[in-house]
CSV table of C-alpha atoms in Angstrom, one decimal:
chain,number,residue,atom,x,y,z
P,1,UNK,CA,173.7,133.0,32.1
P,2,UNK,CA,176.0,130.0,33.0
P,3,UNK,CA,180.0,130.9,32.0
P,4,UNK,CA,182.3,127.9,32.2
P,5,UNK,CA,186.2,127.7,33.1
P,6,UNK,CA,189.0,125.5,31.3
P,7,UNK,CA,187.3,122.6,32.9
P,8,UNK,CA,184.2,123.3,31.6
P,9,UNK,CA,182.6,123.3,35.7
P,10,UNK,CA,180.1,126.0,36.5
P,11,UNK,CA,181.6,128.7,38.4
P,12,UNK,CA,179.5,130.8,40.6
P,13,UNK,CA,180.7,133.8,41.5
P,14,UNK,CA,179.8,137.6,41.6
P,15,UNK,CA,180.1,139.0,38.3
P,16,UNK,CA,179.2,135.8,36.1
P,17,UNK,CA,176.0,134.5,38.0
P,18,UNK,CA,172.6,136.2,37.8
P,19,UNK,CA,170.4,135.3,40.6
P,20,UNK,CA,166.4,135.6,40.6
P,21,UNK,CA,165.0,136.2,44.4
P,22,UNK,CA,161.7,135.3,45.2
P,23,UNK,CA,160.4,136.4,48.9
P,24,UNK,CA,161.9,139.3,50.3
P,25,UNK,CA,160.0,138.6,54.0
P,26,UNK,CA,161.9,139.7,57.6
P,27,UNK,CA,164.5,136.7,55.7
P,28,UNK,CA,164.6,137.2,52.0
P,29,UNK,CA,165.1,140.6,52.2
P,30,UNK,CA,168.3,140.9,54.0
P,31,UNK,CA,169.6,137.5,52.3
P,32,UNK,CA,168.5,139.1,48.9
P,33,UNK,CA,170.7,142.7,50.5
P,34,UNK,CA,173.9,140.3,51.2
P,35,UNK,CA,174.1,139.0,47.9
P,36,UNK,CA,173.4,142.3,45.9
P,37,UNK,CA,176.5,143.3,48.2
P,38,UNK,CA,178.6,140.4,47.5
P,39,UNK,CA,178.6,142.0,43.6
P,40,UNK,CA,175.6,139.3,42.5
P,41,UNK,CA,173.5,140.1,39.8
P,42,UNK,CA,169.8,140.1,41.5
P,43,UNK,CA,166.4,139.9,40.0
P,44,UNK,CA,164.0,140.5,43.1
P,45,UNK,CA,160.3,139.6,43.0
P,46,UNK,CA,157.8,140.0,45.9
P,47,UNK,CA,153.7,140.6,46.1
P,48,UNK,CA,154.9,143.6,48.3
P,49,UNK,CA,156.1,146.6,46.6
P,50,UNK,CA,158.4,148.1,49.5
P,51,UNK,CA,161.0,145.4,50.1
P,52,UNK,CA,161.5,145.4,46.3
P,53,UNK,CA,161.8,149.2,46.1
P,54,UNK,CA,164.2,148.9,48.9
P,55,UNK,CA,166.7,146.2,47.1
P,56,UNK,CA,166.6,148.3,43.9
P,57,UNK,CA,167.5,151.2,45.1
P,58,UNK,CA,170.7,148.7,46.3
P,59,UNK,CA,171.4,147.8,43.4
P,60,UNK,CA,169.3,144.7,42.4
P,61,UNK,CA,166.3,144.6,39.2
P,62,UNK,CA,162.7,144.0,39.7
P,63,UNK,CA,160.9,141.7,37.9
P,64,UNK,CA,157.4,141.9,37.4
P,65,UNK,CA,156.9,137.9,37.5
P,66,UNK,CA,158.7,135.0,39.5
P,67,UNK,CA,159.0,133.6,35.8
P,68,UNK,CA,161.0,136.3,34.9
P,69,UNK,CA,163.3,136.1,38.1
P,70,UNK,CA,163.3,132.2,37.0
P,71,UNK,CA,165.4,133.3,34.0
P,72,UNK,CA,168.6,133.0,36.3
P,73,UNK,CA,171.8,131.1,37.1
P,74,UNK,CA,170.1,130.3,40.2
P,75,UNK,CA,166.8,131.3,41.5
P,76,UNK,CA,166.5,131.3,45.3
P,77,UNK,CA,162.9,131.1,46.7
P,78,UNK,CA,162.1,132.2,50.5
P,79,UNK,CA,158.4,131.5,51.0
P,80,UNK,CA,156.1,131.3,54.2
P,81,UNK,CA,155.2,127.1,53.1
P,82,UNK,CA,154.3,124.4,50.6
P,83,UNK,CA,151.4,126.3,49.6
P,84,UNK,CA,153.8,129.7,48.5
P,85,UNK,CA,156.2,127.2,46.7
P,86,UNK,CA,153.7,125.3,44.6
P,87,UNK,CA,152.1,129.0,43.9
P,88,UNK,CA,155.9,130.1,42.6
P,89,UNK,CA,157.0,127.0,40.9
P,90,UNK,CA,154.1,125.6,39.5
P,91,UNK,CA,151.2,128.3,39.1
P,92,UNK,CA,153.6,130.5,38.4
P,93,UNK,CA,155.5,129.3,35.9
P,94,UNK,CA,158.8,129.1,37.4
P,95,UNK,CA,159.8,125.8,37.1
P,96,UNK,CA,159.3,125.8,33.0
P,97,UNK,CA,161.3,129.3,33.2
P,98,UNK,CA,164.5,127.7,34.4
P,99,UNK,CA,167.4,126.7,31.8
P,100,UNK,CA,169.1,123.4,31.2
P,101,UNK,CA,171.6,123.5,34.1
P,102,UNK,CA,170.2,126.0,36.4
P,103,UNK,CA,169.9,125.5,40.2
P,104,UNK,CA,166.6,125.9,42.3
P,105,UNK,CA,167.7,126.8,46.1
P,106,UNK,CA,164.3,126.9,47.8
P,107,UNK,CA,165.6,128.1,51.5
P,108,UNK,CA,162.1,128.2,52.8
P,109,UNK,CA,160.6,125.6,55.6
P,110,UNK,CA,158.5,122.9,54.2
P,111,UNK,CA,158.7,119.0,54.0
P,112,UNK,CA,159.9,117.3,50.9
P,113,UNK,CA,157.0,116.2,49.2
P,114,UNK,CA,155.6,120.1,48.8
P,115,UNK,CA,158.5,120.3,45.9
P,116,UNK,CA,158.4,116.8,44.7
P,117,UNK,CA,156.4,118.0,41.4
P,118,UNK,CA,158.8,121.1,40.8
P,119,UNK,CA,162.1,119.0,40.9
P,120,UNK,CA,160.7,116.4,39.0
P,121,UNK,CA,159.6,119.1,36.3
P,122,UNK,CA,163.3,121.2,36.9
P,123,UNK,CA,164.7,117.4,36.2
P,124,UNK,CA,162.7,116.9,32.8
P,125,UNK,CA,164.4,120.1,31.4
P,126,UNK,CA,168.1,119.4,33.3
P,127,UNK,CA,167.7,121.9,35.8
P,128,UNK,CA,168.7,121.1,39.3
P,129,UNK,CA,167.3,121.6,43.0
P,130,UNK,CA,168.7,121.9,46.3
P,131,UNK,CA,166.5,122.1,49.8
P,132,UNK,CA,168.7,124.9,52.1
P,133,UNK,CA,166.4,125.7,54.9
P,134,UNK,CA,167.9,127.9,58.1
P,135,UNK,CA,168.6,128.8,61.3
P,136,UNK,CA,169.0,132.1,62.8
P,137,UNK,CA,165.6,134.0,62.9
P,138,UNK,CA,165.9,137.6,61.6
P,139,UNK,CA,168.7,138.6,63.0
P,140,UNK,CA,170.6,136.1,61.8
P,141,UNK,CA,169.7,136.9,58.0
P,142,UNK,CA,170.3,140.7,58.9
P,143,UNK,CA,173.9,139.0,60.3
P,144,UNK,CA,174.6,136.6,57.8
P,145,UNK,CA,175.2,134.4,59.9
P,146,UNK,CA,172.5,131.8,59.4
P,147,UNK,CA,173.2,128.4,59.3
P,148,UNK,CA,172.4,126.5,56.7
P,149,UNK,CA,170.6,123.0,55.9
P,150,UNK,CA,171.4,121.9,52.6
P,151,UNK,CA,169.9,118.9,50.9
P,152,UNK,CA,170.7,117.8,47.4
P,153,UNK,CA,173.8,116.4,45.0
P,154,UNK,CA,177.2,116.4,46.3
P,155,UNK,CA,178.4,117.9,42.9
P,156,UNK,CA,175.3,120.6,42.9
P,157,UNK,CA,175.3,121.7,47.1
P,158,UNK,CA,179.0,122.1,46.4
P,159,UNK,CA,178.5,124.6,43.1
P,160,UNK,CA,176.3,126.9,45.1
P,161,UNK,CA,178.3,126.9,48.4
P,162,UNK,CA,179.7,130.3,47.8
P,163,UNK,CA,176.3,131.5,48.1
P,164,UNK,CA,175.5,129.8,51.3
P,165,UNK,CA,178.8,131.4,52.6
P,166,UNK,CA,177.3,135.3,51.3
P,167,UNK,CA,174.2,134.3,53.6
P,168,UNK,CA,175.6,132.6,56.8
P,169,UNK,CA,178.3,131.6,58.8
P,170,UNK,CA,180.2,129.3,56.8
P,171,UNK,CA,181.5,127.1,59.3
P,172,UNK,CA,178.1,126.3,60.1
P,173,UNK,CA,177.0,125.1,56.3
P,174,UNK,CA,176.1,121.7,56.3
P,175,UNK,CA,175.0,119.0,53.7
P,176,UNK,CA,173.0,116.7,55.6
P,177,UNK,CA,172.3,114.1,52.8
P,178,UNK,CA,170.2,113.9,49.5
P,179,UNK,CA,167.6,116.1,47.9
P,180,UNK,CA,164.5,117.0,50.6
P,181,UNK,CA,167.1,116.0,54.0
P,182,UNK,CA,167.4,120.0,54.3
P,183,UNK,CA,164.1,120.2,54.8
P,184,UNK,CA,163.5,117.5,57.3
P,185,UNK,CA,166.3,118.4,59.5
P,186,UNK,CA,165.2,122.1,59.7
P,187,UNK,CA,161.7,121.2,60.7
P,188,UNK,CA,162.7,118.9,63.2
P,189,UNK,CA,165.5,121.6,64.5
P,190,UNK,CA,162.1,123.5,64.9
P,191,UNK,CA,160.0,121.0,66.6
P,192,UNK,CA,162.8,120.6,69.6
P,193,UNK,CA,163.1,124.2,69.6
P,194,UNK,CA,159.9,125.0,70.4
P,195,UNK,CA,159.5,121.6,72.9
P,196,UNK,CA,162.5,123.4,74.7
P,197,UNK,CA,160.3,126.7,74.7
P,198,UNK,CA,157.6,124.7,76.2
P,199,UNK,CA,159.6,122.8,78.7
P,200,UNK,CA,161.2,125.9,79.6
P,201,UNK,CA,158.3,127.8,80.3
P,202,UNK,CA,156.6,125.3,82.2
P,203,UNK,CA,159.9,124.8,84.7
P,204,UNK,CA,160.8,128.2,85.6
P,205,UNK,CA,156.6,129.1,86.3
P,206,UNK,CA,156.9,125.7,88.7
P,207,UNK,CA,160.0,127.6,90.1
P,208,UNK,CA,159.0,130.8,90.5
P,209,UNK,CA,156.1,129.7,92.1
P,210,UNK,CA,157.8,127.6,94.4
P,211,UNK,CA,160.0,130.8,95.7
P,212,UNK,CA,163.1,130.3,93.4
P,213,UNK,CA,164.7,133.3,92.2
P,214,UNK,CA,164.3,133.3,88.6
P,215,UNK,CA,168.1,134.3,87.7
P,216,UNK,CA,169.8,131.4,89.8
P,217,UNK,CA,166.8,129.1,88.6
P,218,UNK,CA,168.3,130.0,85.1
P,219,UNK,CA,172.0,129.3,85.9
P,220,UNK,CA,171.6,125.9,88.4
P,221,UNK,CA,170.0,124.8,84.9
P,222,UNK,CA,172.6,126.0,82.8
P,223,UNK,CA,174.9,124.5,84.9
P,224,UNK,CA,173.0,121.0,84.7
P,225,UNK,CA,172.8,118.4,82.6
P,226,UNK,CA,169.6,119.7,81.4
P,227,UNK,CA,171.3,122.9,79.9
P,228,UNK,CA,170.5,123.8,76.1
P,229,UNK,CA,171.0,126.4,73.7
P,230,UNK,CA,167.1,127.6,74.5
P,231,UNK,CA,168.0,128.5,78.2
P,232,UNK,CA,171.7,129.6,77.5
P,233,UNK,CA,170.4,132.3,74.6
P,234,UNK,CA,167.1,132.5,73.7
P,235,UNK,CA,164.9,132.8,77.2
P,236,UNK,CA,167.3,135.4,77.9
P,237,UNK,CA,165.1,137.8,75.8
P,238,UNK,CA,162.1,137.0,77.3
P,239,UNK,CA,163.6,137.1,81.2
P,240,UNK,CA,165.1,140.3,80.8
P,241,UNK,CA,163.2,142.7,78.0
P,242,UNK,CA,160.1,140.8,77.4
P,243,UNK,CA,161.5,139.8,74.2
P,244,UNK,CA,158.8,136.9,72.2
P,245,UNK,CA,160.4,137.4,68.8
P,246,UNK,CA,157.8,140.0,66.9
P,247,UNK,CA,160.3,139.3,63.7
P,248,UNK,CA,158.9,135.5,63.1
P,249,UNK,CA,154.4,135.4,63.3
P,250,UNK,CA,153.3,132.6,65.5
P,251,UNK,CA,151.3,132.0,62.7
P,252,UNK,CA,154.5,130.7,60.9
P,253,UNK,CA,155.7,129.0,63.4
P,254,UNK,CA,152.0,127.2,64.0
P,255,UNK,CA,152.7,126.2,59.9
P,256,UNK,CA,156.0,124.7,61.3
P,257,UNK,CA,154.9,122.7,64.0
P,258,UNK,CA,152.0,121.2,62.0
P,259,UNK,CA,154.5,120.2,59.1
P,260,UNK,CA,156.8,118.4,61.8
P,261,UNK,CA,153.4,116.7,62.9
P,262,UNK,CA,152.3,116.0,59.5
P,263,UNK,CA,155.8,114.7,58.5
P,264,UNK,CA,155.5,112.1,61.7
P,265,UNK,CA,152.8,110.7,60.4
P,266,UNK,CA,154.0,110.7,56.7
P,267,UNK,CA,157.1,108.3,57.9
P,268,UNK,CA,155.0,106.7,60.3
P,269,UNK,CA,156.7,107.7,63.3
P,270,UNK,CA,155.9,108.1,66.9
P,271,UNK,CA,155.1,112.0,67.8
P,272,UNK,CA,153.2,112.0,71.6
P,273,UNK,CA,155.4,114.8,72.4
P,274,UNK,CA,155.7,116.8,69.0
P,275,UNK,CA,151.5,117.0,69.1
P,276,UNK,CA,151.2,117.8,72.7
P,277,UNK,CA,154.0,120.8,71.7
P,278,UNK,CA,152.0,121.9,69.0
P,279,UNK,CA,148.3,122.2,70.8
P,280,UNK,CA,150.3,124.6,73.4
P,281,UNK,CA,151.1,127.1,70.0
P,282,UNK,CA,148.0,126.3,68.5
P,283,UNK,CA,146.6,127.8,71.7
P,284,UNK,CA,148.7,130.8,71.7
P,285,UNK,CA,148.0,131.7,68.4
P,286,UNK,CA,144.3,131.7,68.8
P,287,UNK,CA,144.9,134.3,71.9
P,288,UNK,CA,147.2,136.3,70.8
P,289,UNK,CA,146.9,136.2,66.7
P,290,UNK,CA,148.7,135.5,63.7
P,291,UNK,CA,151.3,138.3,64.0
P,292,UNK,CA,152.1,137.5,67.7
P,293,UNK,CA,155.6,136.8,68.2
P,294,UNK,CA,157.0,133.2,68.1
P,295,UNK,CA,157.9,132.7,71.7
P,296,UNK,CA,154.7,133.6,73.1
P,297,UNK,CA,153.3,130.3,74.0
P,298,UNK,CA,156.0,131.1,76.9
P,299,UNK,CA,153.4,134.0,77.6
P,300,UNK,CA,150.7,131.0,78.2
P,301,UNK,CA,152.6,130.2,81.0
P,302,UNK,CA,153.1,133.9,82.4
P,303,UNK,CA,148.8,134.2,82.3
P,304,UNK,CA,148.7,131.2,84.1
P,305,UNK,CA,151.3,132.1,87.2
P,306,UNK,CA,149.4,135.7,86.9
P,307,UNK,CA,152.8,137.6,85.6
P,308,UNK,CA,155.6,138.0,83.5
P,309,UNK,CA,158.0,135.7,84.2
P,310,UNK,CA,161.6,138.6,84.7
P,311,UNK,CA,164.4,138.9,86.7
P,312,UNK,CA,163.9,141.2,89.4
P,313,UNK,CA,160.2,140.3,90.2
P,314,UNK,CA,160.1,139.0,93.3
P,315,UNK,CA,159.4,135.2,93.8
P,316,UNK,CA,155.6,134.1,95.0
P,317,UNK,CA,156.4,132.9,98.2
P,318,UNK,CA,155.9,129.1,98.2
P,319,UNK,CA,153.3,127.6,100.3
């Protein structure tokens, strides 16, 4: 467990911290691979028996409950939602598993009250928390170079930096305020996204139809005021190899987009756009399913037009 230094500060660092992993998904399980790497003592736990096979043959020990991987330095949780959390840290038994002075990371996207009780529970018994939601979709876990959300203590976000900087880009770590801020600023980072997404879809079908070629559509944008990181990156995928993202479900990002909605109304706030944003994935998830990829509401679009939307197909010739 915890080992102090002359100033009596927890140090965490490979060799002297034991970490539990809970959620070894297209994200936890290259996260869970980094650290395991890094020389971190890892406890794994998932409901699927491959993933977990995988990390032990790396190096890291199975537990047989998330109590067990609870009995840690720090336990990291990756879970789908609010509904996986409370099913770790309060059915579970996770929460009453952690030690006086241990630190809950739960890097999974969800709003703040969906781990109200367990913090208020890891508080009783003088554990800590910290919200670290991310960026990067798969690749970036596979990368390490996510970037990272964190919400929580100064003192406590600081102690379990070295960890963030296993898992992503460190220059791109940020403590955006108190405990359940991590959360909030990843699900609104979401919400945007996938308002670019939509936005984006909708302009190049109106351009495409109208006779523009779709390439120098792509770069008068980037070269506009209305550039983002959506059209300089991410459409790129899509344009050129078809690419909708098969490593995140549209089922999970459907969970997302009702959260930011849900969160709107929570603080009472304004959300036209954010709801109009989510009926379009709502939409795409009931015709392509769960397991779709996440940028295939831009394939709503496509059906609509009457094809894929790619460089090199030739423009419908405007009437």
């Amino acid at each position: 467990m915890w080992h102090y230094d002359a100033m009596s500060s927890r140090v965490v660092e490979p060799g002297r911290t034991a970490i539990g992993f809970v959620g070894l998904g297209n994200m936890g399980r290259p996260m869970a691979g980094h650290l395991v790497a890094a020389g971190y003592e890892v406890r794994v736990y998932d409901v699927a028996p491959e993933p977990v096979a995988d990390l032990v043959a790396r190096g890291a020990t199975a537990v047989a409950e998330v109590a067990e991987a609870a009995k840690a330095d720090v336990l990291i949780t990756m879970l789908p939602g609010p509904t996986q959390i409370a099913q770790v840290m309060l059915e579970g038994g996770a929460a009453e598993a952690m030690a006086p002075g241990a630190v809950w990371i739960d890097m999974s996207t969800s709003v703040p009250q969906a781990a109200e009780v367990a913090v208020a529970r890891l508080a009783a018994i003088g554990a800590r928390a910290v919200d670290a939601p991310v960026s990067g979709m798969a690749h970036g876990a596979r990368a390490a170079t996510l970037q990272i959300f964190a919400g929580g203590d100064d003192d406590v976000v600081a102690e379990v930096r070295p960890l963030f900087e296993v898992l992503g880009d460190p220059d791109r770590i940020l403590h955006v305020g108190g405990k359940g801020t991590g959360y909030t600023v990843k699900l609104l980072i979401n919400q945007l996204w996938f308002a670019h997404l939509v936005a984006t879809a909708e302009i190049l079908s109106i351009g495409a139809n109208a006779g523009v070629d779709l390439a120098v559509l792509r770069q008068s944008l980037l070269a506009s005021p209305a550039a983002s990181n959506f059209l300089a990156a991410d459409v790129d995928r899509i344009l050129s190899d078809g690419d909708y993202d098969e490593s995140f479900a549209l089922a999970l990002a459907c969970k997302d987009s009702g959260l930011a909605v849900d969160l709107a109304r929570h603080t009472g706030s304004p959300s036209e756009l954010l709801g109009l944003v989510d009926q379009v994935f709502q939409r795409a998830r009931r015709h392509y399913g769960d397991d779709a990829g996440e940028m295939r509401p831009f394939q709503l679009y496509e059906d609509l037009v009457g094809r894929p939307l790619r460089y090199g197909h030739a423009p419908v010739a405007a009437e």
